[in-house]
DNA sequence: CATATAATTTAGACTAACCTAAAATATCCA
DNA sequence: TGGATATTTTAGGTTAGTCTAAATTATATG
């Protein structure tokens, strides 16, 4: 059994691994965990003792298979609970992260599997992130950054890259929720801003920054 | 904000208060918390500093209004989660306690209230225990111990006094779940055992110990 | 009512997870 | 390639919650 804190470190290391090549540095972990590098060193040693990470002094860490499996199961729980909160309890997509952060540590395989079934085995969470299956497999998707699409392309909003509340609330205000059908009507070379049109005919201007954080299924 | 551990102490003290008169002793708390008396003394001092209990050395403790309110909210969460697990995720009534013990510490008033609504504002949990409302009010019930009923009385199984898995599983085996209609057909003076008859005509023999732990709504 | 026993508290120590400051190592660049 | 700088680790300390053993207070009984 791993502590709440150990689980959070594993999850953090997993997410850093997704974003960068090579070993994960102590400072990078300290940053996302909101602690100091010295604390990370302590914890990393403990995780190494438990064979959850490979660690050599000054070389950073990498999750072992065992550590990765645990991290994936935590992500599975987090995303399933987010589905529950949004689909069953009518939370908005910008309200669920902190609660799911707590719920993800509830310890019962049966609970997770029953929840999965209750929700109809969803493949993606309310932000479009894939939900790993019971045995840790992520569904493939065909999502592309809105910024990379060409004029005339059509699709549906399928996910976000930035999960911050301010970004999610901005999309909400523009009525760009998951599943919204859009077409790319205009690309501005100069600042890379775009204009999209929704199914109900609204034209929406989006900056490069925004377009880069919206994923579209085409 | 109170820690997970502080919440468990408050809940333990609340439950002991339900069962006994006067102040709650250090040893009694140590027993239900599975710790030593010395640890309880430390925690009780902390809770007293936070004005959650009244405490005087060697005199035991009593919850303040503030402490009691927190305890009741934890019980509310515990029982609502038990309803969720049984009614929505098809857990059996003997499988939910440990999971609810974790879920009860999830910190979000909105979550609890939305869950309450999602479940249809249940008044009793899967063991027949009353669920306090948002403002801490418990529903009254008209439940009587099966042992105290008279021959010919009819009613429905509405709750249990013993919440142990062995007891719940025993009732399960006898197909005496919550809501089962029964009539008391025979009382044996000698050993206080009883015979009840279910709606579908099964006669079930129950010892004094069992009859004393079954609550019936008449 | 005095003393034996039981309950409670204090004292001092442990672990997990964190911290700061200092030491050790790695990296970068002139 | 040799400093300068940045990163990481070590050393030593803190807090929450626990423990054991000893000291204190309450209670019970002859």
PDB file of N, CA, C and O (backbone and C1' of nucleotides) in Angstrom, chain A residues 3 5 9 35-36 38-39 42-43 46 58, chain C residues 16-21 23-27:
ATOM      1  N   UNK A   3       1.180   5.515   0.272  1.00  0.00           N
ATOM      2  CA  UNK A   3       0.485   6.647   0.892  1.00  0.00           C
ATOM      3  C   UNK A   3      -0.063   7.571  -0.189  1.00  0.00           C
ATOM      4  O   UNK A   3       0.351   7.535  -1.355  1.00  0.00           O
ATOM      5  N   UNK A   5       0.570  10.601  -0.455  1.00  0.00           N
ATOM      6  CA  UNK A   5       1.666  11.415  -0.981  1.00  0.00           C
ATOM      7  C   UNK A   5       2.479  10.656  -2.031  1.00  0.00           C
ATOM      8  O   UNK A   5       2.817  11.208  -3.084  1.00  0.00           O
ATOM      9  N   UNK A   9       3.185  11.686  -5.984  1.00  0.00           N
ATOM     10  CA  UNK A   9       4.502  11.766  -6.636  1.00  0.00           C
ATOM     11  C   UNK A   9       4.530  10.901  -7.898  1.00  0.00           C
ATOM     12  O   UNK A   9       5.016  11.327  -8.944  1.00  0.00           O
ATOM     13  N   UNK A  35       6.807  21.550  -3.793  1.00  0.00           N
ATOM     14  CA  UNK A  35       7.680  21.329  -2.628  1.00  0.00           C
ATOM     15  C   UNK A  35       9.083  21.775  -3.019  1.00  0.00           C
ATOM     16  O   UNK A  35       9.287  22.314  -4.101  1.00  0.00           O
ATOM     17  N   UNK A  36      10.036  21.482  -2.140  1.00  0.00           N
ATOM     18  CA  UNK A  36      11.417  21.846  -2.402  1.00  0.00           C
ATOM     19  C   UNK A  36      12.184  20.617  -2.890  1.00  0.00           C
ATOM     20  O   UNK A  36      11.802  19.473  -2.596  1.00  0.00           O
ATOM     21  N   UNK A  38      14.858  19.294  -1.963  1.00  0.00           N
ATOM     22  CA  UNK A  38      15.330  18.390  -0.902  1.00  0.00           C
ATOM     23  C   UNK A  38      14.263  17.370  -0.521  1.00  0.00           C
ATOM     24  O   UNK A  38      14.561  16.201  -0.277  1.00  0.00           O
ATOM     25  N   UNK A  39      13.017  17.827  -0.485  1.00  0.00           N
ATOM     26  CA  UNK A  39      11.914  16.919  -0.142  1.00  0.00           C
ATOM     27  C   UNK A  39      11.745  15.862  -1.219  1.00  0.00           C
ATOM     28  O   UNK A  39      11.466  14.691  -0.937  1.00  0.00           O
ATOM     29  N   UNK A  42      14.275  13.046  -0.882  1.00  0.00           N
ATOM     30  CA  UNK A  42      13.835  12.085   0.149  1.00  0.00           C
ATOM     31  C   UNK A  42      12.812  11.101  -0.415  1.00  0.00           C
ATOM     32  O   UNK A  42      12.940   9.889  -0.266  1.00  0.00           O
ATOM     33  N   UNK A  43      11.789  11.666  -1.048  1.00  0.00           N
ATOM     34  CA  UNK A  43      10.687  10.817  -1.508  1.00  0.00           C
ATOM     35  C   UNK A  43      11.135   9.874  -2.612  1.00  0.00           C
ATOM     36  O   UNK A  43      10.755   8.707  -2.656  1.00  0.00           O
ATOM     37  N   UNK A  46      12.683   6.893  -1.335  1.00  0.00           N
ATOM     38  CA  UNK A  46      11.708   5.945  -0.802  1.00  0.00           C
ATOM     39  C   UNK A  46      11.034   5.178  -1.938  1.00  0.00           C
ATOM     40  O   UNK A  46      10.858   3.954  -1.866  1.00  0.00           O
ATOM     41  N   UNK A  58      21.823  12.265  -8.818  1.00  0.00           N
ATOM     42  CA  UNK A  58      22.090  13.345  -9.787  1.00  0.00           C
ATOM     43  C   UNK A  58      21.606  13.020 -11.198  1.00  0.00           C
ATOM     44  O   UNK A  58      21.835  13.791 -12.111  1.00  0.00           O
TER      45      UNK A  58
ATOM     46  P    DA C  16       8.432   5.843   7.800  1.00  0.00           P
ATOM     47  O5'  DA C  16       7.507   7.048   7.303  1.00  0.00           O
ATOM     48  C5'  DA C  16       6.102   6.978   7.495  1.00  0.00           C
ATOM     49  C4'  DA C  16       5.495   8.278   7.046  1.00  0.00           C
ATOM     50  C3'  DA C  16       6.033   8.782   5.705  1.00  0.00           C
ATOM     51  O3'  DA C  16       4.935   9.288   4.969  1.00  0.00           O
ATOM     52  C1'  DA C  16       6.453  10.408   7.376  1.00  0.00           C
ATOM     53  P    DA C  17       5.112   9.591   3.399  1.00  0.00           P
ATOM     54  O5'  DA C  17       5.308  11.180   3.370  1.00  0.00           O
ATOM     55  C5'  DA C  17       4.272  12.013   3.885  1.00  0.00           C
ATOM     56  C4'  DA C  17       4.827  13.394   4.128  1.00  0.00           C
ATOM     57  C3'  DA C  17       5.612  13.967   2.940  1.00  0.00           C
ATOM     58  O3'  DA C  17       4.964  15.144   2.490  1.00  0.00           O
ATOM     59  C1'  DA C  17       6.695  14.380   5.006  1.00  0.00           C
ATOM     60  P    DC C  18       5.461  15.912   1.184  1.00  0.00           P
ATOM     61  O5'  DC C  18       6.429  17.067   1.757  1.00  0.00           O
ATOM     62  C5'  DC C  18       5.866  18.304   2.156  1.00  0.00           C
ATOM     63  C4'  DC C  18       6.668  18.906   3.282  1.00  0.00           C
ATOM     64  C3'  DC C  18       7.889  19.720   2.875  1.00  0.00           C
ATOM     65  O3'  DC C  18       7.507  20.954   2.330  1.00  0.00           O
ATOM     66  C1'  DC C  18       8.227  18.547   4.931  1.00  0.00           C
ATOM     67  P    DC C  19       8.524  21.795   1.412  1.00  0.00           P
ATOM     68  O5'  DC C  19       9.470  22.549   2.482  1.00  0.00           O
ATOM     69  C5'  DC C  19       8.882  23.384   3.474  1.00  0.00           C
ATOM     70  C4'  DC C  19       9.932  23.706   4.520  1.00  0.00           C
ATOM     71  C3'  DC C  19      11.224  24.287   3.945  1.00  0.00           C
ATOM     72  O3'  DC C  19      11.124  25.698   3.910  1.00  0.00           O
ATOM     73  C1'  DC C  19      11.706  22.579   5.556  1.00  0.00           C
ATOM     74  P    DT C  20      12.166  26.555   3.022  1.00  0.00           P
ATOM     75  O5'  DT C  20      13.475  26.678   3.947  1.00  0.00           O
ATOM     76  C5'  DT C  20      13.375  27.095   5.317  1.00  0.00           C
ATOM     77  C4'  DT C  20      14.776  27.108   5.911  1.00  0.00           C
ATOM     78  C3'  DT C  20      15.812  27.849   5.057  1.00  0.00           C
ATOM     79  O3'  DT C  20      16.682  28.569   5.927  1.00  0.00           O
ATOM     80  C1'  DT C  20      16.492  25.588   5.344  1.00  0.00           C
ATOM     81  P    DA C  21      17.760  29.583   5.305  1.00  0.00           P
ATOM     82  O5'  DA C  21      19.122  28.751   5.447  1.00  0.00           O
ATOM     83  C5'  DA C  21      19.364  28.057   6.673  1.00  0.00           C
ATOM     84  C4'  DA C  21      20.707  27.345   6.569  1.00  0.00           C
ATOM     85  C3'  DA C  21      21.747  28.041   5.700  1.00  0.00           C
ATOM     86  O3'  DA C  21      23.029  27.827   6.287  1.00  0.00           O
ATOM     87  C1'  DA C  21      21.310  25.910   4.814  1.00  0.00           C
ATOM     88  P    DA C  23      29.465  23.962   4.251  1.00  0.00           P
ATOM     89  O5'  DA C  23      29.415  22.640   3.361  1.00  0.00           O
ATOM     90  C5'  DA C  23      29.034  21.404   3.991  1.00  0.00           C
ATOM     91  C4'  DA C  23      28.838  20.372   2.904  1.00  0.00           C
ATOM     92  C3'  DA C  23      30.026  20.246   1.951  1.00  0.00           C
ATOM     93  O3'  DA C  23      30.309  18.862   1.819  1.00  0.00           O
ATOM     94  C1'  DA C  23      28.039  20.641   0.732  1.00  0.00           C
ATOM     95  P    DA C  24      31.515  18.352   0.872  1.00  0.00           P
ATOM     96  O5'  DA C  24      30.759  17.853  -0.431  1.00  0.00           O
ATOM     97  C5'  DA C  24      29.849  16.760  -0.319  1.00  0.00           C
ATOM     98  C4'  DA C  24      29.198  16.566  -1.662  1.00  0.00           C
ATOM     99  C3'  DA C  24      30.180  16.302  -2.806  1.00  0.00           C
ATOM    100  O3'  DA C  24      29.748  15.111  -3.426  1.00  0.00           O
ATOM    101  C1'  DA C  24      28.638  18.000  -3.401  1.00  0.00           C
ATOM    102  P    DT C  25      30.681  14.372  -4.492  1.00  0.00           P
ATOM    103  O5'  DT C  25      30.024  14.801  -5.874  1.00  0.00           O
ATOM    104  C5'  DT C  25      28.685  14.412  -6.118  1.00  0.00           C
ATOM    105  C4'  DT C  25      28.150  15.230  -7.261  1.00  0.00           C
ATOM    106  C3'  DT C  25      28.913  15.073  -8.564  1.00  0.00           C
ATOM    107  O3'  DT C  25      28.098  14.269  -9.387  1.00  0.00           O
ATOM    108  C1'  DT C  25      28.163  17.293  -8.200  1.00  0.00           C
ATOM    109  P    DA C  26      28.475  13.948 -10.915  1.00  0.00           P
ATOM    110  O5'  DA C  26      27.800  15.129 -11.719  1.00  0.00           O
ATOM    111  C5'  DA C  26      26.376  15.239 -11.681  1.00  0.00           C
ATOM    112  C4'  DA C  26      25.950  16.436 -12.508  1.00  0.00           C
ATOM    113  C3'  DA C  26      26.426  16.427 -13.944  1.00  0.00           C
ATOM    114  O3'  DA C  26      25.286  16.702 -14.729  1.00  0.00           O
ATOM    115  C1'  DA C  26      26.988  18.483 -12.921  1.00  0.00           C
ATOM    116  P    DT C  27      25.299  16.647 -16.326  1.00  0.00           P
ATOM    117  O5'  DT C  27      25.431  18.193 -16.708  1.00  0.00           O
ATOM    118  C5'  DT C  27      24.473  19.101 -16.177  1.00  0.00           C
ATOM    119  C4'  DT C  27      24.787  20.510 -16.641  1.00  0.00           C
ATOM    120  C3'  DT C  27      25.214  20.617 -18.101  1.00  0.00           C
ATOM    121  O3'  DT C  27      24.533  21.738 -18.627  1.00  0.00           O
ATOM    122  C1'  DT C  27      26.801  21.678 -16.726  1.00  0.00           C
TER     123       DT C  27
END
